[in-house]
Amino acid sequence: MLYLVGLGLGDVTDITVKGLEVVRKADHVYLEAYTSILCSTNGDHSSLERFYGRQVKVADRETVETSADRILDEAVNGDVALLVVGDPFGATTHTDFVLRAVQRNIPYNVIHNTSILNAVGCCGLQLYTFGETVSIPFWTETWKPDSFFDKIINNLKNNFHTLCLLDIKVKEKSIEALMKGKEVYEEPRFMTVDIAAKQLLQVIENRVAEQSILTAHNLVVGLARIGSDSQKIKCCSLQDMSCTDIGKPLHCLVIPGKLHPLEEEMLAIFK
Amino acid sequence: MLYLVGLGLGDVTDITVKGLEVVRKADHVYLEAYTSILCSTNGDHSSLERFYGRQVKVADRETVETSADRILDEAVNGDVALLVVGDPFGATTHTDFVLRAVQRNIPYNVIHNTSILNAVGCCGLQLYTFGETVSIPFWTETWKPDSFFDKIINNLKNNFHTLCLLDIKVKEKSIEALMKGKEVYEEPRFMTVDIAAKQLLQVIENRVAEQSILTAHNLVVGLARIGSDSQKIKCCSLQDMSCTDIGKPLHCLVIPGKLHPLEEEMLAIFK
């Protein structure tokens, strides 16, 4: 059996009782470690091992992509638990994993947990009126994609809120390493709300047509380390967000659409 | 301290380890019992009491609305845990509760958990491309609101999927009881996917203009008891869904928007 076990967002104790039982009994335990991190662990998985009393093998992007079949082999005769930060269906990677299991007639079971897609409700914005979720990637000198902006504008036109997930670079090779075929990785990087706001402000400058819909004065919400003890929520203008520090990762940014009075009251708590 | 503790969706073991610690230590434990139910308990909370080893007071709509201040009084000097099926921010009721606590300077803490808004990802549709969530209410002979339909159409126009939450009637007074001021309640009722599909088909019949966007032949997904052992997912046409039985509550219905090949592959598992 293949178990996909959601870990939630904050610390080791955010796993469900059902999930913990699975992890403690499974024959093999893998941690998917490239689409997200558990805030309190800072990417170090030894606290998970201590809490579970189990060895946890870290499955980075390469392991999952090149060794998926080997992991599934283990699920034919034994129980494999693949641990995923948040909820298992937050990233397409895991849908792909389930599909491979189904193709091989390997039974699977999903132990759900909190995802940032529902936990974001803690800022007071109604989950029902969120539109499409967008991902904001780190820009480079030469690569500045801005399709996220069109999606935000479309959500705003529909009066929907937008959850912006911010880029995570874990175990990425540098361009130099790629060119020389070296096994050298860059330091992990996590986009913070100020960087996201700066990139958004730059797109706004270039897009005259949309300046009536989203401006530097729009109220936005920055969220950090949701679900952990050090959780922080800050509501201010997009302009101010571009120079706001809400601490360590993970961050996400929300662009509110039309506000209900109850939502305005809740946001006021975080101003 | 006021703790809002999410219980997840399936059974008692879907609470997080963090949440269970809070429940076991709290001075007072309330279960919010009118916006949802934990599938496996069938609305009976004694299994929760046995699992927690604690007395759980059921807070129905009346208790929460009329006794909110009394519950908050208890949170001034002690710890109150308000248990909520799914995630605490799935319903506006709880946002209101948090606002009241803040107004009284009572500290609060949220222990997140799975909500159907993220667990719905188990059907294979990408969570990022869901639009606004709609609620489909039970129709009566004389009251047939259909604003949910306009929202579904709007989502489809945007290529977004729509999660339809289906009506729950718990501890509702009959019209007769209301008129006579009696404390008599109707049997709990939970809308099933076939009823939701029938109501949708009726709206489609009346709305000639939107018949090119949503028809009886559209593929839809019915989900039952997500997160529990008896979970069931069925993908078929809206017409077929109107005579499909996927068993006991809770149900929800998804109207897919534009499908990605990976989503098509996943949905095929449930045909």
XYZ file of C-alpha atoms in Angstrom:
542
model
C 0.000 0.000 0.000
C 1.155 3.516 -0.833
C 0.190 6.076 1.797
C 0.362 9.771 1.012
C 0.436 11.467 4.395
C -0.100 15.214 4.772
C 2.006 16.822 7.502
C 0.192 20.139 7.792
C 2.139 23.386 7.954
C 3.646 24.265 11.334
C 5.634 21.660 13.239
C 5.871 17.903 13.787
C 2.729 17.818 15.961
C 0.578 19.025 13.046
C 0.405 15.486 11.680
C -2.955 13.807 12.346
C -3.304 10.928 14.794
C -4.277 8.732 11.812
C -1.208 9.889 9.873
C 1.124 9.238 12.814
C -0.176 5.663 13.147
C 0.581 5.061 9.466
C 4.097 6.505 9.719
C 4.944 4.451 12.810
C 3.817 1.190 11.143
C 5.024 1.723 7.556
C 7.920 -0.327 6.208
C 9.485 2.679 4.455
C 9.062 6.387 5.160
C 9.954 9.079 2.610
C 9.711 12.837 2.982
C 8.984 14.803 -0.173
C 11.305 17.739 0.332
C 11.171 20.022 -2.660
C 7.706 21.516 -3.044
C 7.540 22.856 0.531
C 9.089 22.730 4.013
C 7.613 22.386 7.486
C 8.150 25.883 8.919
C 9.530 24.923 12.309
C 12.025 22.390 10.939
C 13.828 24.858 8.665
C 14.262 22.021 6.209
C 16.033 19.781 8.748
C 14.140 16.504 9.018
C 15.807 15.096 12.143
C 13.022 16.514 14.349
C 10.554 14.442 12.313
C 12.667 11.317 12.850
C 12.806 11.915 16.597
C 9.046 12.527 16.825
C 8.096 9.479 14.756
C 10.826 7.246 16.153
C 11.492 6.260 12.530
C 14.141 6.748 9.915
C 12.920 9.185 7.270
C 14.482 9.134 3.808
C 14.490 12.534 2.143
C 13.130 12.381 -1.389
C 14.291 15.396 -3.333
C 13.135 16.216 -6.851
C 15.675 13.837 -8.404
C 14.718 10.932 -6.145
C 11.010 11.341 -6.824
C 11.454 11.746 -10.561
C 14.093 9.095 -11.145
C 13.282 6.607 -8.386
C 9.463 6.742 -8.338
C 9.299 3.189 -9.664
C 11.675 1.898 -7.008
C 9.598 3.551 -4.272
C 6.473 2.004 -5.775
C 8.194 -1.406 -5.903
C 8.437 -1.224 -2.125
C 4.694 -0.513 -1.961
C 3.847 -3.764 -3.780
C 4.609 -6.039 -0.843
C 5.001 -3.550 1.998
C 3.645 -0.239 3.225
C 5.301 2.942 2.003
C 4.479 6.309 3.570
C 5.299 9.349 1.449
C 5.165 12.397 3.720
C 4.087 15.642 2.112
C 4.107 19.083 3.776
C 0.572 20.505 3.762
C -1.976 18.291 1.992
C -0.856 15.583 -0.464
C -2.849 17.108 -3.336
C -1.331 20.580 -3.044
C 1.197 19.838 -5.829
C 0.854 18.013 -9.165
C 3.892 15.855 -8.340
C 1.770 13.774 -6.016
C -1.115 13.380 -8.449
C 1.448 11.971 -10.841
C 2.656 9.577 -8.144
C -0.893 8.343 -7.518
C -1.435 7.800 -11.245
C 1.704 5.662 -11.488
C 0.496 3.591 -8.516
C -2.939 3.088 -10.094
C -1.357 2.045 -13.417
C 0.566 -0.645 -11.534
C -2.506 -1.721 -9.512
C -0.874 -0.663 -6.267
C -3.532 0.423 -3.772
C -3.107 3.889 -2.302
C -4.536 5.796 0.614
C -4.461 9.528 1.301
C -4.260 10.975 4.821
C -5.290 14.586 4.296
C -4.105 17.574 6.266
C -4.153 21.366 6.276
C -2.938 23.070 3.138
C -2.053 26.749 2.883
C -5.002 26.843 0.447
C -7.406 26.496 3.385
C -5.243 27.740 6.280
C -5.029 31.138 4.547
C -8.561 31.654 5.912
C -6.921 32.659 9.219
C -6.409 36.184 7.821
C -10.188 36.592 7.810
C -10.851 36.455 4.084
C -13.621 34.018 3.160
C -12.240 30.885 1.531
C -15.323 30.602 -0.705
C -14.480 33.758 -2.611
C -10.893 32.941 -3.549
C -10.323 32.544 -7.280
C -7.447 30.863 -9.058
C -4.268 30.369 -6.984
C -1.114 31.809 -8.544
C 2.602 31.103 -8.134
C 5.071 33.982 -8.219
C 8.508 32.837 -9.430
C 11.846 34.437 -8.577
C 12.855 36.743 -11.404
C 16.382 36.797 -12.765
C 18.165 39.492 -14.731
C 16.975 37.984 -17.994
C 13.820 36.026 -17.073
C 10.856 37.992 -15.732
C 7.653 36.020 -16.443
C 4.479 37.799 -15.346
C 1.548 35.504 -16.216
C 0.664 35.502 -12.496
C -0.296 39.134 -12.902
C -2.948 38.396 -15.542
C -4.474 35.782 -13.254
C -4.596 38.242 -10.343
C -6.249 40.862 -12.577
C -8.777 38.290 -13.774
C -9.597 37.331 -10.173
C -10.010 41.016 -9.239
C -12.370 41.561 -12.185
C -14.455 38.698 -10.755
C -14.268 40.172 -7.208
C -12.231 37.123 -6.112
C -9.331 37.089 -3.660
C -6.008 35.694 -4.900
C -3.627 33.515 -2.937
C -0.094 33.984 -4.282
C 2.266 31.136 -3.462
C 5.841 32.345 -3.410
C 8.752 30.598 -5.073
C 10.847 27.994 -3.279
C 14.241 26.959 -4.590
C 15.484 23.839 -2.855
C 18.419 21.800 -4.116
C 18.616 23.689 -7.404
C 21.763 23.526 -9.452
C 23.418 26.797 -10.423
C 23.675 27.584 -14.139
C 27.408 26.973 -13.852
C 26.841 23.560 -12.264
C 24.288 22.687 -14.943
C 26.675 23.668 -17.727
C 29.581 21.732 -16.243
C 27.385 18.783 -15.209
C 28.487 19.160 -11.585
C 26.583 17.907 -8.516
C 26.722 21.330 -6.879
C 23.592 22.897 -5.411
C 22.707 26.475 -4.577
C 21.647 27.513 -1.082
C 17.860 27.048 -0.562
C 15.941 30.266 -1.255
C 12.408 31.180 -0.241
C 10.639 34.218 -1.669
C 9.492 36.703 0.963
C 6.476 39.010 0.682
C 8.589 42.117 0.108
C 10.214 40.560 -2.966
C 6.838 39.404 -4.275
C 5.422 42.902 -3.753
C 8.408 44.475 -5.531
C 7.953 42.205 -8.552
C 4.227 43.014 -8.613
C 4.936 46.769 -8.470
C 7.292 46.411 -11.414
C 4.618 44.688 -13.524
C 2.067 47.372 -12.563
C 4.476 50.054 -13.841
C 4.618 48.347 -17.240
C 0.898 47.625 -17.552
C -0.881 50.921 -18.001
C -4.191 49.265 -18.973
C -4.546 47.407 -15.667
C -3.528 50.290 -13.411
C -7.137 51.039 -12.557
C -7.601 47.495 -11.232
C -4.466 46.950 -9.138
C -2.316 49.774 -7.822
C 0.454 50.290 -5.285
C -2.252 51.484 -2.869
C -4.253 48.241 -2.927
C -4.515 46.560 0.454
C -2.672 43.231 0.478
C -2.016 40.624 3.163
C 1.342 39.010 3.921
C 1.344 35.718 5.833
C 4.354 33.975 7.339
C 4.798 30.574 8.977
C 1.047 29.885 9.142
C 0.199 27.158 11.633
C 3.398 27.594 13.653
C 3.818 29.392 16.987
C 5.607 32.278 15.298
C 2.855 32.826 12.696
C 2.647 36.424 11.481
C -0.019 38.197 9.426
C 0.408 41.741 8.131
C -2.148 43.779 6.218
C -0.946 46.947 4.440
C -0.713 48.556 1.009
C 1.206 46.767 -1.737
C 3.687 49.671 -1.667
C 4.311 49.220 2.080
C 4.499 45.425 1.716
C 7.476 45.894 -0.599
C 9.514 47.054 2.420
C 7.938 44.915 5.139
C 9.837 42.158 6.931
C 7.631 39.427 8.417
C 10.536 37.143 9.247
C 11.568 33.652 8.253
C 9.870 31.523 5.549
C 7.458 30.277 4.372
C 5.602 33.343 3.190
C 2.567 33.820 0.992
C 0.778 36.935 -0.224
C -2.934 37.548 -0.660
C -4.463 40.129 -2.984
C -7.998 40.689 -1.658
C -10.888 41.149 -4.074
C -14.155 42.745 -3.018
C -14.401 42.821 0.763
C -17.386 41.816 2.897
C -17.790 43.946 6.090
C -16.859 40.913 8.241
C -13.677 40.499 6.187
C -12.811 44.171 6.638
C -13.223 43.807 10.399
C -10.926 40.774 10.494
C -8.261 42.382 8.284
C -8.254 45.417 10.589
C -6.808 43.158 13.327
C -3.672 42.730 11.238
C -3.057 46.358 10.209
C -7.340 31.298 25.764
C -9.847 30.388 23.058
C -8.702 27.498 20.884
C -10.423 26.780 17.598
C -9.527 23.206 16.790
C -10.153 21.705 13.353
C -11.196 18.038 13.414
C -10.667 17.199 9.751
C -13.271 15.242 7.835
C -13.279 11.489 8.379
C -13.200 10.083 11.908
C -11.904 10.894 15.388
C -8.302 10.078 14.445
C -8.235 12.886 11.892
C -7.540 15.409 14.653
C -3.891 16.541 14.717
C -1.550 15.562 17.538
C -1.375 19.277 18.442
C -5.163 19.529 18.463
C -5.551 16.427 20.629
C -3.129 17.873 23.207
C -5.215 21.046 23.397
C -8.506 19.123 23.768
C -7.119 16.908 26.524
C -5.836 19.905 28.533
C -8.645 22.437 27.953
C -10.987 23.401 30.792
C -14.069 23.323 28.549
C -14.627 21.507 25.264
C -17.421 22.467 22.843
C -18.282 20.858 19.527
C -19.773 23.151 16.892
C -22.440 20.871 15.464
C -24.443 22.710 12.851
C -22.231 23.668 9.929
C -20.936 20.116 9.348
C -20.601 16.606 10.816
C -17.686 14.193 11.080
C -18.646 11.499 8.533
C -17.917 8.439 10.644
C -19.767 9.705 13.735
C -23.098 10.187 11.969
C -23.630 13.224 14.173
C -23.204 11.207 17.401
C -20.450 12.809 19.477
C -19.947 10.034 22.030
C -17.120 8.522 19.964
C -15.310 11.867 20.264
C -15.761 11.816 24.040
C -14.374 8.296 24.293
C -11.373 9.115 22.111
C -10.517 12.348 23.949
C -11.400 11.015 27.389
C -13.258 14.298 27.863
C -16.798 15.550 28.148
C -17.795 17.383 24.963
C -20.637 19.899 25.054
C -22.524 20.118 21.794
C -22.951 23.706 20.646
C -25.812 23.921 18.175
C -26.710 27.071 16.272
C -28.714 28.462 19.212
C -25.918 27.853 21.733
C -23.298 29.517 19.554
C -25.491 32.486 18.705
C -27.068 33.095 22.107
C -24.317 31.861 24.430
C -21.198 33.022 22.598
C -20.457 35.523 25.351
C -20.798 32.884 28.070
C -18.394 30.584 26.204
C -15.969 33.500 25.837
C -16.325 34.255 29.576
C -14.885 30.811 30.228
C -11.944 31.647 27.956
C -10.983 34.694 30.061
C -9.521 32.711 32.935
C -9.405 29.206 31.483
C -8.829 27.392 28.220
C -11.808 26.763 25.977
C -11.529 24.437 22.956
C -14.179 24.919 20.282
C -14.047 21.902 17.982
C -14.971 22.481 14.373
C -15.366 19.797 11.692
C -12.916 20.457 8.837
C -10.876 23.635 9.279
C -12.004 26.379 11.703
C -12.169 28.989 8.939
C -14.442 26.998 6.643
C -17.539 28.845 7.903
C -18.167 32.515 8.703
C -19.600 31.561 12.116
C -16.098 31.003 13.412
C -14.677 34.209 11.988
C -17.416 35.960 13.937
C -16.403 34.070 17.079
C -12.778 35.143 16.666
C -13.826 38.775 16.178
C -15.810 38.712 19.413
C -12.793 37.271 21.244
C -10.496 39.973 19.827
C -12.956 42.711 20.823
C -12.798 41.403 24.394
C -8.989 41.067 24.325
C -9.243 37.303 24.763
C -6.276 35.615 23.083
C -7.094 32.939 20.520
C -5.226 30.188 18.764
C -6.216 28.211 15.680
C -5.273 24.564 15.155
C -5.861 24.062 11.452
C -6.943 20.870 9.760
C -8.153 19.515 6.432
C -11.142 21.236 4.900
C -13.205 19.827 2.049
C -11.885 22.892 0.178
C -8.462 21.254 -0.056
C -9.359 17.554 0.391
C -11.447 17.789 -2.803
C -8.087 17.591 -4.588
C -8.268 13.792 -4.111
C -10.495 13.569 -7.211
C -7.510 14.685 -9.268
C -8.616 18.207 -10.154
C -5.933 20.796 -9.461
C -6.757 22.894 -6.409
C -5.120 25.964 -7.972
C -7.727 26.216 -10.708
C -10.851 26.139 -8.556
C -12.872 29.338 -8.659
C -15.508 30.559 -6.221
C -17.046 27.866 -3.968
C -20.847 27.657 -4.091
C -23.497 26.338 -1.715
C -26.547 24.549 -3.135
C -29.544 24.872 -0.796
C -32.454 22.440 -0.514
C -35.335 23.738 -2.615
C -38.899 23.736 -1.318
C -42.174 23.879 -3.239
C -42.137 27.659 -3.084
C -38.466 28.598 -2.642
C -36.054 27.727 -5.441
C -33.072 30.124 -5.291
C -30.532 29.581 -8.082
C -27.751 32.114 -7.567
C -25.321 29.168 -7.242
C -25.912 28.533 -10.939
C -24.668 31.977 -11.979
C -21.508 31.434 -9.970
C -20.897 28.038 -11.615
C -21.410 29.601 -15.065
C -19.003 32.406 -14.201
C -16.378 29.886 -13.055
C -16.834 27.885 -16.280
C -16.400 31.034 -18.362
C -13.080 31.513 -16.543
C -12.113 27.818 -17.067
C -12.280 27.309 -13.287
C -13.567 24.217 -11.486
C -16.421 24.705 -9.000
C -16.781 22.990 -5.653
C -20.477 22.821 -4.724
C -21.114 22.351 -1.012
C -24.464 20.684 -0.447
C -27.048 21.805 2.078
C -27.103 20.496 5.636
C -30.174 20.889 7.825
C -29.371 20.084 11.434
C -31.698 20.920 14.305
C -33.964 23.031 12.117
C -37.463 23.831 13.313
C -40.369 22.930 11.027
C -42.519 25.805 9.783
C -45.264 24.536 12.076
C -42.926 24.541 15.080
C -41.731 28.053 14.192
C -45.315 29.339 13.917
C -46.377 27.771 17.185
C -43.115 28.657 18.936
C -42.506 25.006 19.792
C -39.131 23.431 20.566
C -39.627 20.720 17.957
C -36.925 19.921 15.445
C -37.001 18.205 12.093
C -34.891 15.151 11.347
C -31.380 16.123 10.143
C -31.158 16.228 6.347
C -28.085 16.172 4.139
C -28.266 16.891 0.429
C -26.938 14.081 -1.757
C -25.318 14.496 -5.182
C -28.383 13.164 -7.050
C -30.597 15.867 -5.548
C -28.011 18.552 -6.302
C -27.764 17.299 -9.901
C -31.568 17.298 -10.259
C -31.792 20.901 -9.059
C -29.011 21.897 -11.460
C -30.773 20.177 -14.388
C -33.935 22.099 -13.557
C -32.097 25.427 -13.672
C -30.449 24.474 -16.974
C -33.901 23.820 -18.468
C -34.980 27.356 -17.568
C -31.822 29.124 -18.687
C -31.639 28.914 -22.455
C -28.795 31.450 -22.671
C -26.372 29.350 -20.593
C -27.162 26.004 -22.221
C -24.036 26.189 -24.353
C -21.881 26.473 -21.219
C -23.349 23.814 -18.918
C -25.482 20.927 -20.163
C -26.807 17.606 -18.874
C -23.860 15.976 -20.681
C -21.154 17.859 -18.773
C -18.844 15.612 -16.788
C -19.249 16.175 -13.039
C -17.712 14.572 -9.952
C -19.620 13.379 -6.907
C -17.661 12.907 -3.671
C -18.898 11.214 -0.490
C -17.394 10.859 2.968
C -13.987 12.219 1.901
C -11.245 11.311 4.378
C -13.137 8.343 5.820
C -12.562 4.641 5.069
C -15.768 4.481 3.054
C -14.851 7.455 0.839
C -16.425 7.279 -2.624
C -15.736 9.316 -5.772
C -17.852 9.025 -8.901
C -17.286 10.802 -12.204
C -20.125 10.806 -14.759
C -22.413 13.134 -16.701
C -24.641 15.545 -14.800
C -27.630 13.602 -16.178
C -26.312 10.293 -14.798
C -25.369 11.921 -11.479
C -29.042 12.787 -10.977
C -29.752 9.066 -10.485
C -26.491 7.985 -8.834
C -26.349 6.793 -5.226
C -22.937 7.226 -3.573
C -24.192 6.369 -0.115
C -24.340 8.146 3.213
C -23.461 11.838 3.777
C -21.597 14.108 3.554
C -21.585 14.646 -0.173
C -20.227 17.398 -2.387
C -20.337 17.922 -6.127
C -17.664 19.319 -8.427
C -18.310 20.909 -11.819
C -14.969 20.728 -13.631
C -13.820 23.620 -15.787
C -11.167 23.225 -18.461
C -9.277 19.967 -17.942
C -5.511 19.459 -18.019
C -4.435 16.049 -19.447
C -3.226 14.961 -15.982
C -6.647 15.840 -14.560
C -8.380 13.840 -17.290
C -6.223 10.844 -16.448
C -7.077 11.083 -12.746
C -10.816 11.530 -13.362
C -10.776 8.412 -15.564
C -10.001 6.380 -12.425
C -13.407 7.320 -11.033
C -15.579 6.708 -14.127
